[in-house]
Coordinates of N, CA and C in Angstrom, one line a residue:
A25 N 47.1 11.7 11.7 CA 47.9 12.3 10.5 C 48.8 11.5 9.7
L26 N 48.8 10.9 9.8 CA 49.6 9.3 9.4 C 49.2 8.8 8.0
G27 N 47.7 8.6 8.2 CA 46.6 8.6 7.2 C 46.6 9.3 6.4
K28 N 46.5 10.6 7.4 CA 45.8 11.7 5.9 C 47.0 11.6 5.0
A29 N 48.3 11.5 5.4 CA 49.8 11.6 4.3 C 49.9 10.8 3.6
K30 N 49.3 9.8 4.0 CA 49.8 8.7 3.1 C 48.7 8.6 1.6
H31 N 47.6 9.6 2.1 CA 46.1 9.9 1.3 C 46.3 11.3 0.5
E32 N 47.2 12.1 1.0 CA 46.9 13.8 0.4 C 48.0 13.7 -0.7
L33 N 48.2 13.7 -2.0 CA 49.3 13.9 -3.0 C 50.4 15.5 -2.7
K34 N 49.1 16.2 -2.4 CA 50.3 17.6 -2.6 C 50.6 17.8 -1.1
E35 N 50.2 17.5 -0.1 CA 50.8 17.7 1.4 C 51.1 16.6 2.0
R36 N 52.3 15.9 1.9 CA 52.6 15.1 2.3 C 53.5 14.9 3.5
I37 N 53.9 16.0 4.4 CA 53.6 16.4 5.7 C 52.5 16.5 6.6
Q38 N 51.8 15.4 7.5 CA 50.6 16.5 8.4 C 51.2 16.4 9.7
Y39 N 50.2 16.9 10.4 CA 50.9 16.9 11.6 C 49.5 16.6 12.3
F40 N 49.4 16.2 13.7 CA 48.1 15.7 14.5 C 47.6 17.2 14.7
D41 N 46.4 17.4 14.9 CA 45.4 18.5 15.5 C 44.3 17.6 16.5
M42 N 45.0 18.0 17.8 CA 43.8 17.1 18.2 C 42.2 17.8 18.3
S43 N 41.7 18.3 18.4 CA 40.9 18.7 17.4 C 39.6 17.6 16.3
E44 N 40.7 17.3 15.6 CA 40.2 16.6 14.9 C 40.0 15.2 15.1
Y45 N 41.2 14.7 16.3 CA 40.9 13.2 16.9 C 39.5 14.0 18.1
Q46 N 39.0 14.6 18.8 CA 38.3 14.9 19.9 C 36.9 15.0 18.8
Q47 N 36.8 15.7 17.5 CA 35.9 15.6 16.5 C 35.6 13.9 16.0
N48 N 36.4 13.2 15.7 CA 35.9 11.8 15.6 C 35.7 11.3 16.6
E49 N 36.1 11.2 18.1 CA 35.7 10.5 19.0 C 34.0 10.9 19.2
M50 N 34.1 12.2 19.2 CA 32.4 12.6 18.7 C 31.5 12.2 18.8
E51 N 32.1 12.2 17.1 CA 31.1 11.3 16.4 C 31.1 9.8 16.1
H52 N 32.1 8.7 17.2 CA 31.8 7.4 17.4 C 30.8 7.2 18.1
S53 N 31.5 8.3 19.5 CA 30.6 8.8 20.3 C 28.7 8.7 19.6
L54 N 28.5 9.3 19.2 CA 27.1 10.4 18.9 C 26.6 9.1 17.9
L55 N 27.2 8.5 17.0 CA 26.9 6.7 16.1 C 26.0 6.1 17.4
S56 N 27.0 5.5 18.5 CA 26.7 4.7 19.4 C 24.9 4.5 19.9
D57 N 25.2 6.2 21.0 CA 24.5 6.7 21.3 C 23.1 6.8 20.4
F58 N 23.3 6.8 18.9 CA 22.0 6.8 17.9 C 21.4 6.1 17.6
Q59 N 22.2 4.6 17.7 CA 22.0 3.8 17.4 C 21.0 2.6 18.4
R60 N 21.3 3.4 20.0 CA 20.8 3.1 20.9 C 19.3 3.3 20.4
A61 N 19.3 5.2 20.6 CA 18.1 5.5 20.3 C 17.2 5.4 19.3
L62 N 18.1 4.7 18.3 CA 17.1 3.6 17.2 C 16.2 2.8 17.7
N63 N 17.2 2.2 18.6 CA 16.2 0.7 19.2 C 15.6 0.8 20.1
S64 N 15.6 2.1 21.2 CA 14.8 2.0 21.9 C 13.4 3.2 21.7
G65 N 13.9 3.1 20.4 CA 12.3 4.8 20.1 C 12.7 5.7 20.0
N66 N 13.1 6.1 20.2 CA 13.9 7.4 20.7 C 13.8 8.3 19.0
V67 N 13.7 7.8 18.3 CA 14.2 8.4 16.9 C 12.4 8.9 16.6
T68 N 11.8 9.7 16.3 CA 10.6 10.1 15.9 C 10.6 11.4 14.7
F69 N 9.3 11.2 14.8 CA 9.2 12.5 13.5 C 8.2 13.7 13.9
F70 N 8.4 15.0 13.8 CA 7.6 16.0 13.4 C 7.0 16.8 12.3
L71 N 5.9 17.0 12.5 CA 5.2 17.3 11.5 C 5.6 18.8 10.8
Q72 N 5.6 19.5 9.8 CA 6.1 20.8 9.5 C 5.0 21.2 8.3
P73 N 4.0 22.0 8.6 CA 2.5 21.6 7.8 C 3.1 22.8 6.1
Q74 N 2.4 22.1 5.4 CA 2.3 22.7 3.9 C 0.9 23.4 3.8
C75 N 1.4 24.5 3.7 CA -0.2 25.3 3.6 C -0.5 25.9 2.2
D76 N -2.6 25.9 2.3 CA -3.0 26.6 1.0 C -2.8 28.6 1.2
I77 N -1.8 28.8 0.7 CA -1.7 30.7 0.7 C -2.2 31.2 0.9
S78 N -3.7 31.1 0.1 CA -5.2 31.9 -0.1 C -5.9 32.0 1.1
T79 N -6.1 30.5 1.4 CA -6.6 29.8 2.6 C -6.5 30.2 4.4
G80 N -4.8 29.7 4.2 CA -4.4 29.1 5.6 C -4.7 27.7 5.7
R81 N -5.5 27.1 4.9 CA -6.0 25.5 5.5 C -4.7 24.3 5.1
I82 N -4.2 23.7 5.7 CA -3.0 22.4 5.9 C -3.5 21.6 4.7
V83 N -2.5 21.5 3.8 CA -3.1 20.1 2.9 C -2.1 19.3 3.1
G84 N -1.2 19.3 3.3 CA 0.3 18.5 3.3 C 1.0 18.7 4.3
A85 N 2.1 17.6 4.2 CA 3.0 17.8 6.1 C 4.4 17.5 5.5
E86 N 5.2 17.8 5.8 CA 6.7 16.7 5.5 C 7.2 16.4 7.0
A87 N 7.5 15.0 7.2 CA 7.8 14.3 8.2 C 9.2 15.0 8.9
L88 N 9.6 15.8 9.4 CA 11.4 16.0 9.2 C 11.7 15.4 11.3
A89 N 12.8 13.9 10.9 CA 13.5 13.3 11.9 C 13.5 14.6 13.3
R90 N 13.4 14.0 14.2 CA 14.1 14.6 15.9 C 14.5 12.8 16.7
W91 N 15.2 13.5 16.9 CA 16.5 12.4 18.4 C 15.6 12.7 19.5
R92 N 14.9 12.1 20.2 CA 14.2 12.9 22.2 C 15.7 11.9 22.5
T93 N 16.2 12.2 24.1 CA 16.8 11.9 24.9 C 16.5 11.8 26.0
A94 N 17.3 11.0 26.7 CA 16.5 10.6 28.0 C 15.8 11.4 29.2
D95 N 16.4 12.6 28.8 CA 15.8 14.1 29.6 C 14.6 14.2 29.3
G96 N 13.9 13.9 28.3 CA 12.9 14.9 27.8 C 13.4 15.8 26.3
G97 N 14.7 15.9 26.1 CA 14.7 17.1 25.7 C 15.4 16.5 23.6
Y98 N 15.7 17.5 22.9 CA 16.4 16.9 21.5 C 17.3 17.0 21.1
V99 N 18.5 15.8 20.2 CA 19.5 16.4 19.9 C 18.9 16.8 18.1
S100 N 19.7 17.9 17.9 CA 19.5 18.7 16.7 C 19.8 17.9 15.5
P101 N 19.0 18.1 14.4 CA 19.3 17.3 13.6 C 20.2 17.7 12.5
A102 N 20.6 19.4 13.1 CA 21.8 20.2 12.7 C 23.2 19.2 12.7
V103 N 22.8 19.0 14.1 CA 24.2 17.9 14.6 C 24.0 16.3 14.6
F104 N 23.3 15.8 14.2 CA 23.5 14.5 14.0 C 23.1 14.2 12.3
V105 N 22.4 14.7 11.6 CA 22.4 14.3 10.1 C 23.7 14.8 9.5
P106 N 24.2 15.5 9.4 CA 25.7 15.4 9.3 C 26.2 14.4 9.4
V107 N 26.3 13.6 10.8 CA 27.2 12.2 11.2 C 27.5 11.6 10.2
L108 N 25.4 11.2 10.5 CA 25.0 10.2 10.0 C 25.1 9.8 8.2
E109 N 25.5 11.0 7.5 CA 25.5 11.5 6.0 C 27.2 11.0 6.6
R110 N 27.5 11.4 6.4 CA 29.2 11.3 7.1 C 29.8 9.5 6.6
N111 N 28.9 9.2 7.9 CA 29.6 7.4 8.1 C 28.5 6.4 7.5
G112 N 27.8 6.9 6.5 CA 26.9 6.0 5.9 C 25.7 5.7 6.8
F113 N 25.2 6.3 7.6 CA 24.1 5.3 8.6 C 22.2 6.3 8.2
V114 N 22.5 7.3 7.8 CA 21.5 8.2 7.2 C 20.9 6.7 6.3
S115 N 20.6 6.3 5.9 CA 19.5 5.1 5.3 C 18.8 4.4 6.4
S116 N 19.8 4.4 7.4 CA 18.6 3.8 8.7 C 17.8 4.5 9.3
L117 N 18.4 5.9 9.4 CA 17.4 7.3 10.2 C 16.2 7.0 8.8
D118 N 16.6 7.4 7.6 CA 15.3 7.6 6.4 C 13.9 6.0 6.4
R119 N 14.8 5.2 6.7 CA 14.0 4.1 7.0 C 13.3 4.0 8.0
C120 N 13.7 4.3 9.4 CA 12.8 4.5 10.2 C 11.9 5.6 10.2
I121 N 12.1 6.7 10.1 CA 11.1 7.3 9.4 C 10.1 7.3 8.3
W122 N 10.6 6.4 7.9 CA 9.4 5.9 6.6 C 8.2 4.8 7.4
K123 N 9.1 4.4 7.8 CA 8.2 3.3 8.7 C 7.0 3.6 9.7
Q124 N 7.7 4.6 10.5 CA 6.5 5.5 11.3 C 6.0 6.0 10.8
V125 N 6.1 7.6 9.3 CA 4.8 7.9 8.7 C 4.2 6.5 8.5
F126 N 3.9 5.7 7.9 CA 3.3 5.2 7.1 C 2.1 4.5 8.0
K127 N 2.9 3.9 9.4 CA 2.0 3.2 10.6 C 1.4 4.1 11.3
W128 N 1.6 5.6 10.9 CA 1.1 6.5 11.9 C -0.4 7.0 11.2
I129 N 0.0 6.8 9.4 CA -1.1 7.4 8.8 C -1.8 6.1 8.7
G130 N -1.9 5.3 8.3 CA -2.7 3.6 8.6 C -3.6 3.6 9.9
G131 N -2.9 4.1 11.5 CA -3.3 4.5 12.2 C -4.4 5.2 12.1
R132 N -4.3 6.6 11.5 CA -5.4 7.5 11.4 C -6.9 7.0 10.4
L133 N -6.1 6.2 9.4 CA -7.3 5.9 8.5 C -8.3 4.6 9.1
D134 N -7.9 3.8 9.8 CA -8.4 2.6 10.8 C -9.0 3.5 11.6
A135 N -8.8 4.6 12.6 CA -9.3 5.2 13.0 C -10.4 5.8 13.1
G136 N -10.8 6.6 11.3 CA -11.8 6.9 10.7 C -11.0 8.8 11.1
D137 N -10.0 9.0 11.2 CA -9.7 10.6 11.7 C -9.0 11.1 10.3
P138 N -9.0 12.6 10.5 CA -8.5 13.3 9.3 C -7.0 12.7 8.7
V139 N -6.8 12.8 7.3 CA -5.2 12.3 7.0 C -5.3 13.3 5.9
I140 N -4.3 13.6 5.7 CA -3.5 14.7 5.1 C -2.3 13.6 4.5
P141 N -1.8 14.3 3.2 CA -0.3 13.9 2.7 C 0.4 13.8 2.9
I142 N 2.0 13.0 3.7 CA 2.9 13.2 4.5 C 4.0 13.0 3.5
S143 N 5.3 13.7 3.5 CA 6.0 14.1 3.0 C 7.0 13.7 3.2
I144 N 8.0 12.2 2.3 CA 9.0 12.1 3.6 C 10.5 12.1 2.3
N145 N 11.2 12.2 3.6 CA 12.6 12.5 2.4 C 13.1 11.3 1.8
V146 N 13.5 11.2 0.7 CA 14.9 10.4 0.2 C 15.8 10.6 -0.1
S147 N 16.6 10.0 0.5 CA 18.0 10.2 -0.1 C 18.7 9.7 -1.2
H148 N 20.2 10.2 -1.7 CA 20.7 10.0 -2.6 C 21.8 8.5 -1.8
V149 N 22.0 8.3 -1.1 CA 22.5 7.4 0.2 C 21.3 6.1 -0.2
D150 N 20.5 6.7 -0.4 CA 19.1 5.8 0.2 C 18.6 4.8 -0.8
I151 N 19.0 5.5 -2.3 CA 18.9 5.3 -3.8 C 20.0 4.2 -3.6
M152 N 21.1 4.7 -3.2 CA 22.3 3.5 -3.6 C 22.5 2.6 -3.0
S153 N 21.7 2.6 -1.7 CA 21.8 1.4 -0.9 C 20.9 0.4 -0.7
M154 N 19.5 0.4 -1.4 CA 18.5 0.1 -1.0 C 17.6 0.8 -2.7
D155 N 16.7 -0.7 -2.4 CA 15.5 -1.1 -3.5 C 14.5 -0.4 -2.9
V156 N 14.0 1.5 -2.7 CA 13.1 2.2 -2.2 C 11.9 1.8 -2.7
A157 N 11.9 1.5 -3.9 CA 10.5 1.6 -4.0 C 9.6 -0.1 -3.5
A158 N 10.7 -1.0 -3.4 CA 9.6 -2.3 -2.6 C 10.1 -2.2 -1.3
V159 N 10.8 -0.9 -0.4 CA 10.6 -0.6 1.3 C 9.6 -0.3 1.4
L160 N 9.0 1.1 0.1 CA 7.4 2.1 0.4 C 6.4 0.8 -0.1
D161 N 6.8 -0.6 -1.0 CA 5.8 -0.7 -1.1 C 5.8 -1.4 0.2
Q162 N 6.3 -2.3 1.0 CA 6.1 -3.2 1.7 C 5.0 -2.8 2.6
F163 N 6.1 -1.0 3.1 CA 5.5 -0.4 4.2 C 3.9 -0.2 4.1
A164 N 3.6 0.1 2.8 CA 2.5 0.9 2.4 C 1.2 -0.5 2.6
R165 N 1.9 -1.9 1.7 CA 1.4 -3.4 2.3 C 0.9 -3.3 4.0
R166 N 1.6 -3.5 4.8 CA 1.9 -3.5 6.3 C 0.7 -2.6 7.1
Y167 N 0.6 -1.7 6.2 CA -0.1 -0.7 7.3 C -1.4 -0.2 6.5
H168 N -1.6 -0.7 5.1 CA -2.6 -0.5 4.4 C -2.9 0.7 4.2
V169 N -2.0 1.3 3.3 CA -1.9 3.2 3.1 C -1.9 3.5 1.3
P170 N -3.0 3.8 0.7 CA -2.7 4.2 -0.5 C -1.7 4.9 -0.7
A171 N -1.0 5.0 -1.7 CA -0.2 5.8 -2.1 C -0.3 7.0 -2.2
R172 N -1.4 7.6 -2.2 CA -1.8 8.7 -2.5 C -1.6 9.6 -1.1
Y173 N -1.2 9.1 -0.1 CA -1.4 9.9 1.3 C 0.1 9.9 1.6
V174 N 1.3 9.4 0.4 CA 2.4 9.8 0.6 C 3.3 10.4 -0.5
K175 N 4.1 11.1 -0.1 CA 5.0 11.9 -1.2 C 6.4 11.7 -0.9
V176 N 7.1 11.5 -2.0 CA 8.4 11.4 -1.8 C 9.2 12.3 -2.3
E177 N 10.1 12.6 -1.7 CA 10.6 13.8 -1.9 C 12.3 13.8 -1.9
I178 N 13.2 14.7 -3.0 CA 14.0 14.0 -3.4 C 14.8 14.8 -3.8
T179 N 16.1 15.3 -3.2 CA 17.0 17.1 -3.8 C 17.5 17.2 -4.5
E180 N 17.4 18.1 -4.9 CA 17.6 18.7 -6.9 C 19.5 18.6 -7.0
S181 N 20.5 18.2 -5.5 CA 21.4 17.4 -5.9 C 21.2 15.8 -6.4
A182 N 20.4 15.4 -6.3 CA 20.3 14.7 -5.9 C 19.5 14.2 -7.4
F183 N 19.3 14.8 -8.1 CA 18.7 14.6 -9.8 C 19.9 15.0 -10.4
V184 N 21.0 15.8 -9.8 CA 21.8 16.6 -10.8 C 23.3 15.3 -10.8
S185 N 23.2 14.6 -9.4 CA 24.4 13.9 -9.9 C 24.3 12.4 -9.8
D186 N 23.7 11.7 -9.8 CA 22.8 10.4 -10.1 C 21.9 10.1 -10.7
C187 N 22.2 10.9 -11.7 CA 20.2 11.4 -13.2 C 19.6 10.3 -13.2
E188 N 20.8 9.2 -13.8 CA 19.8 8.2 -14.2 C 19.3 7.4 -13.6
S189 N 20.1 7.0 -12.1 CA 19.3 5.9 -10.7 C 18.4 6.7 -10.2
V190 N 18.1 8.3 -10.5 CA 17.4 8.6 -9.2 C 16.1 8.9 -10.6
N191 N 15.9 9.6 -11.4 CA 14.8 9.3 -12.5 C 14.3 7.9 -12.4
R192 N 15.2 7.2 -12.9 CA 14.4 5.9 -12.7 C 13.5 5.1 -11.5
L193 N 13.9 5.9 -10.3 CA 13.2 5.7 -9.2 C 11.8 6.4 -9.6
A194 N 12.4 8.2 -9.2 CA 11.3 8.5 -9.3 C 10.2 8.3 -10.6
R195 N 10.4 7.7 -11.3 CA 9.6 7.2 -12.4 C 8.9 5.5 -12.0
Q196 N 9.4 5.1 -10.9 CA 9.2 4.0 -10.5 C 7.9 4.1 -9.5
V197 N 7.9 5.3 -8.6 CA 7.6 5.5 -7.8 C 6.2 6.1 -8.2
Q198 N 6.8 6.8 -9.3 CA 5.2 7.8 -10.1 C 4.0 6.5 -10.4
S199 N 4.9 5.2 -11.4 CA 4.5 4.3 -11.6 C 3.3 3.4 -10.3
M200 N 3.5 4.0 -9.3 CA 3.1 3.2 -8.5 C 1.6 3.8 -7.4
G201 N 1.6 5.1 -8.0 CA 0.6 5.9 -7.6 C 1.2 7.4 -6.4
Y202 N 2.8 7.1 -6.2 CA 3.2 8.4 -5.3 C 4.3 9.8 -5.9
A203 N 3.5 10.5 -5.5 CA 3.8 12.3 -6.3 C 5.7 12.3 -5.8
V204 N 6.3 12.8 -6.3 CA 7.4 12.9 -6.5 C 7.6 15.0 -6.2
Y205 N 8.4 14.8 -4.9 CA 9.1 16.5 -4.9 C 10.2 16.6 -5.5
M206 N 10.8 17.9 -6.0 CA 12.3 18.4 -5.9 C 12.2 19.2 -5.0
D207 N 12.9 18.2 -4.0 CA 13.4 19.3 -2.5 C 14.8 20.1 -3.1
D208 N 15.0 21.7 -2.3 CA 15.5 22.3 -2.2 C 15.6 23.3 -3.7
F209 N 14.7 22.8 -4.4 CA 15.2 23.5 -6.1 C 15.8 25.1 -6.2
G210 N 16.5 25.7 -6.3 CA 17.1 26.5 -6.6 C 18.6 27.0 -5.9
S211 N 18.9 25.6 -5.1 CA 20.0 25.7 -4.5 C 21.4 25.8 -5.0
G212 N 21.5 26.0 -6.5 CA 21.9 26.2 -7.3 C 23.0 25.0 -8.2
Y213 N 22.0 23.7 -8.5 CA 22.5 23.2 -9.0 C 22.3 22.3 -10.6
S214 N 20.6 22.4 -10.8 CA 20.5 22.2 -12.1 C 20.2 23.4 -13.0
S215 N 19.9 23.3 -13.7 CA 19.3 24.4 -14.7 C 18.3 24.3 -15.2
L216 N 17.1 25.3 -15.9 CA 15.8 25.8 -15.8 C 15.8 24.4 -16.8
N217 N 16.2 24.4 -17.9 CA 15.7 24.0 -19.1 C 15.8 22.1 -19.3
T218 N 16.0 22.1 -17.9 CA 15.9 20.7 -17.3 C 14.8 20.1 -16.8
L219 N 13.8 20.6 -16.7 CA 12.8 20.6 -15.1 C 11.9 19.8 -16.5
S220 N 12.0 20.1 -17.8 CA 10.7 19.6 -18.4 C 11.1 18.1 -18.5
E221 N 12.2 17.6 -18.4 CA 12.5 16.0 -18.4 C 12.6 15.8 -17.6
L222 N 12.7 15.6 -16.1 CA 12.5 15.5 -15.1 C 11.2 14.6 -14.1
P223 N 11.0 13.8 -14.3 CA 10.0 12.8 -13.9 C 9.5 13.6 -12.3
I224 N 9.3 14.6 -12.1 CA 8.8 15.2 -10.6 C 6.9 15.8 -10.9
D225 N 6.8 15.8 -9.9 CA 5.5 16.5 -9.9 C 5.1 17.9 -9.0
T226 N 6.5 18.1 -8.2 CA 6.2 19.3 -7.6 C 8.0 19.8 -7.4
L227 N 8.3 21.4 -7.2 CA 9.2 22.2 -7.3 C 8.8 22.2 -5.5
K228 N 10.2 21.7 -4.8 CA 10.0 23.4 -4.0 C 11.5 23.7 -3.3
L229 N 10.6 25.0 -3.3 CA 11.7 25.9 -3.7 C 12.6 26.4 -2.7
D230 N 14.1 26.1 -2.5 CA 14.8 26.4 -1.5 C 15.1 27.7 -0.7
L231 N 14.5 27.1 0.8 CA 14.3 28.9 1.4 C 15.6 29.7 1.6
N232 N 17.0 29.1 1.3 CA 17.7 30.9 0.8 C 16.9 32.0 -0.2
F233 N 16.3 30.9 -1.2 CA 15.7 31.2 -2.4 C 14.6 32.6 -2.0
L234 N 13.8 32.1 -1.0 CA 13.1 33.1 -0.8 C 13.4 34.4 -0.2
R235 N 15.0 33.9 1.2 CA 15.3 35.0 1.8 C 15.5 35.9 1.3
Q236 N 16.5 35.9 0.3 CA 17.6 36.3 -0.7 C 16.6 37.1 -1.4
A237 N 15.2 36.9 -2.0 CA 14.1 37.4 -3.1 C 13.7 39.1 -2.0
E238 N 13.1 38.8 -0.5 CA 12.6 39.3 0.1 C 13.4 40.9 -0.1
H239 N 14.8 40.8 -0.5 CA 15.7 42.0 -0.2 C 16.1 42.3 -1.5
Q240 N 16.2 41.7 -2.6 CA 16.6 41.5 -3.9 C 15.6 41.4 -5.0
P241 N 15.4 42.8 -5.6 CA 14.2 43.1 -6.7 C 14.6 41.7 -7.7
R242 N 15.6 41.5 -8.3 CA 16.3 40.4 -9.5 C 16.1 39.6 -9.2
R243 N 16.2 38.8 -7.9 CA 16.1 37.8 -7.7 C 14.6 37.1 -7.8
Q244 N 13.5 38.2 -7.0 CA 12.1 38.2 -7.2 C 11.9 37.8 -8.3
K245 N 12.4 38.7 -9.6 CA 11.9 38.5 -11.2 C 12.2 36.9 -11.3
V246 N 13.5 36.2 -11.2 CA 13.9 34.9 -11.3 C 12.9 33.9 -10.3
M247 N 12.6 34.3 -9.5 CA 11.4 33.7 -8.7 C 10.2 33.4 -9.2
R248 N 9.5 34.9 -9.7 CA 8.2 34.6 -10.9 C 8.1 33.8 -11.6
L249 N 9.7 33.7 -12.4 CA 9.6 33.5 -13.6 C 10.0 31.9 -13.2
I250 N 10.2 31.4 -12.8 CA 10.4 29.6 -11.9 C 8.8 29.2 -12.2
I251 N 8.0 30.1 -11.0 CA 6.7 29.8 -10.4 C 5.8 29.8 -11.8
D252 N 6.0 31.2 -13.3 CA 5.1 30.7 -14.1 C 5.6 29.4 -15.1
L253 N 7.1 29.5 -15.1 CA 7.7 27.8 -15.7 C 7.0 26.9 -15.0
A254 N 7.0 26.8 -13.8 CA 6.3 25.4 -13.3 C 5.1 25.0 -13.9
R255 N 4.0 26.6 -14.4 CA 2.7 26.4 -14.5 C 2.6 25.9 -15.5
E256 N 3.5 26.5 -16.1 CA 3.4 26.1 -17.7 C 3.8 24.7 -18.1
L257 N 4.8 24.2 -16.9 CA 5.0 22.8 -17.2 C 3.8 21.5 -16.2
R258 N 3.1 22.2 -15.6 CA 1.9 21.6 -14.9 C 2.3 20.6 -13.3
L259 N 3.4 22.1 -12.7 CA 4.0 21.7 -11.8 C 3.7 22.1 -10.3
Q260 N 3.5 21.7 -9.4 CA 3.0 22.6 -8.4 C 4.3 23.6 -7.6
V261 N 3.9 24.2 -6.9 CA 5.0 24.6 -6.3 C 5.1 24.8 -5.1
V262 N 6.3 24.5 -3.9 CA 5.9 25.3 -2.9 C 6.8 25.7 -1.9
A263 N 6.7 27.0 -1.6 CA 7.8 27.5 -0.9 C 8.1 26.8 0.2
E264 N 9.1 27.0 0.6 CA 10.1 25.9 2.2 C 10.2 27.7 3.1
G265 N 10.2 27.3 4.0 CA 11.0 28.9 5.3 C 10.6 29.9 5.2
V266 N 8.7 30.3 4.6 CA 8.0 31.2 4.8 C 7.2 31.4 6.2
E267 N 8.4 32.1 6.9 CA 8.0 32.5 8.8 C 7.0 33.9 8.7
T268 N 6.9 34.4 7.4 CA 6.2 36.2 8.1 C 4.8 36.0 7.6
E269 N 4.0 37.0 7.2 CA 3.4 37.5 7.0 C 4.1 37.9 6.0
A270 N 4.3 38.8 5.0 CA 4.7 39.8 3.9 C 6.0 38.7 3.5
Q271 N 6.2 37.5 3.8 CA 7.1 36.9 2.4 C 5.9 36.1 2.1
A272 N 4.8 35.7 3.2 CA 3.3 34.8 2.2 C 3.1 36.0 1.6
A273 N 3.0 36.7 1.6 CA 2.0 38.2 0.5 C 3.3 38.5 -0.7
L274 N 4.3 37.7 -0.6 CA 5.7 38.5 -1.3 C 5.2 36.9 -2.3
L275 N 5.1 35.6 -1.6 CA 5.1 34.7 -2.5 C 3.5 34.5 -3.1
K276 N 2.6 35.1 -3.2 CA 1.0 35.0 -4.0 C 0.8 36.1 -4.8
A277 N 1.8 36.9 -4.3 CA 2.1 37.9 -5.5 C 2.5 37.1 -7.1
M278 N 3.2 36.6 -6.7 CA 4.1 35.6 -7.2 C 3.6 34.3 -8.4
G279 N 2.1 34.3 -7.4 CA 1.1 32.8 -8.1 C 1.8 31.9 -7.3
C280 N 2.5 31.9 -6.3 CA 2.8 31.0 -5.6 C 1.6 30.2 -5.0
R281 N 1.5 28.9 -5.1 CA 0.1 28.6 -4.0 C 0.6 28.3 -3.0
Y282 N 1.1 27.5 -2.5 CA 1.3 26.5 -1.3 C 2.8 26.8 -0.9

């Protein structure tokens, strides 16, 4: 409470709140547990498939972080990812997942098993805290993985909040052979007229966009326009959050392929 009072210009009087204290205690405990999980190999990834709507064929996947507990359960990403982001540890998580993805792909290539491109998430914090391109190149060389098997996902908000740095990275990894996805497009940050200027290969439509479009004809028209615009700009479109046949049929009617 004293710390807040010192930094709040308007509210100079603050009261101790036990729930805030308990939240801080929980976060510190979770961060300690996460570091142990990271060191013991209990942080891993699951693959969320990306499919061709017309054929149902899996054409790629996104690597999603998972934290496995000692009893065989999992800590929800909705619980631990925001805490890592608030405390500056999300880059440790991302780097761990990137390494595992490259190692997994490399192992399948060595064994002669089928391989599909895997998307990895790169946050604004990653871009500010490390040389992302150099780290990716290091993993690619170590595990002998061609760049075409890894796709780099950067959120729409990151492109807007630090356009110069993010665009620089996007162009750099594109020159290395990686495809760049704009993740969460439609979450309300960028304008359509910036799309032609951004160094991206694919738009990923935010899942809330689809869920709202199901019941709002005007939102459906907006989605169709975005898909048509992306096609004109020679961008692929991937819609997230598709869970029903009706949603898939709606996207197919709009011309969305994945």
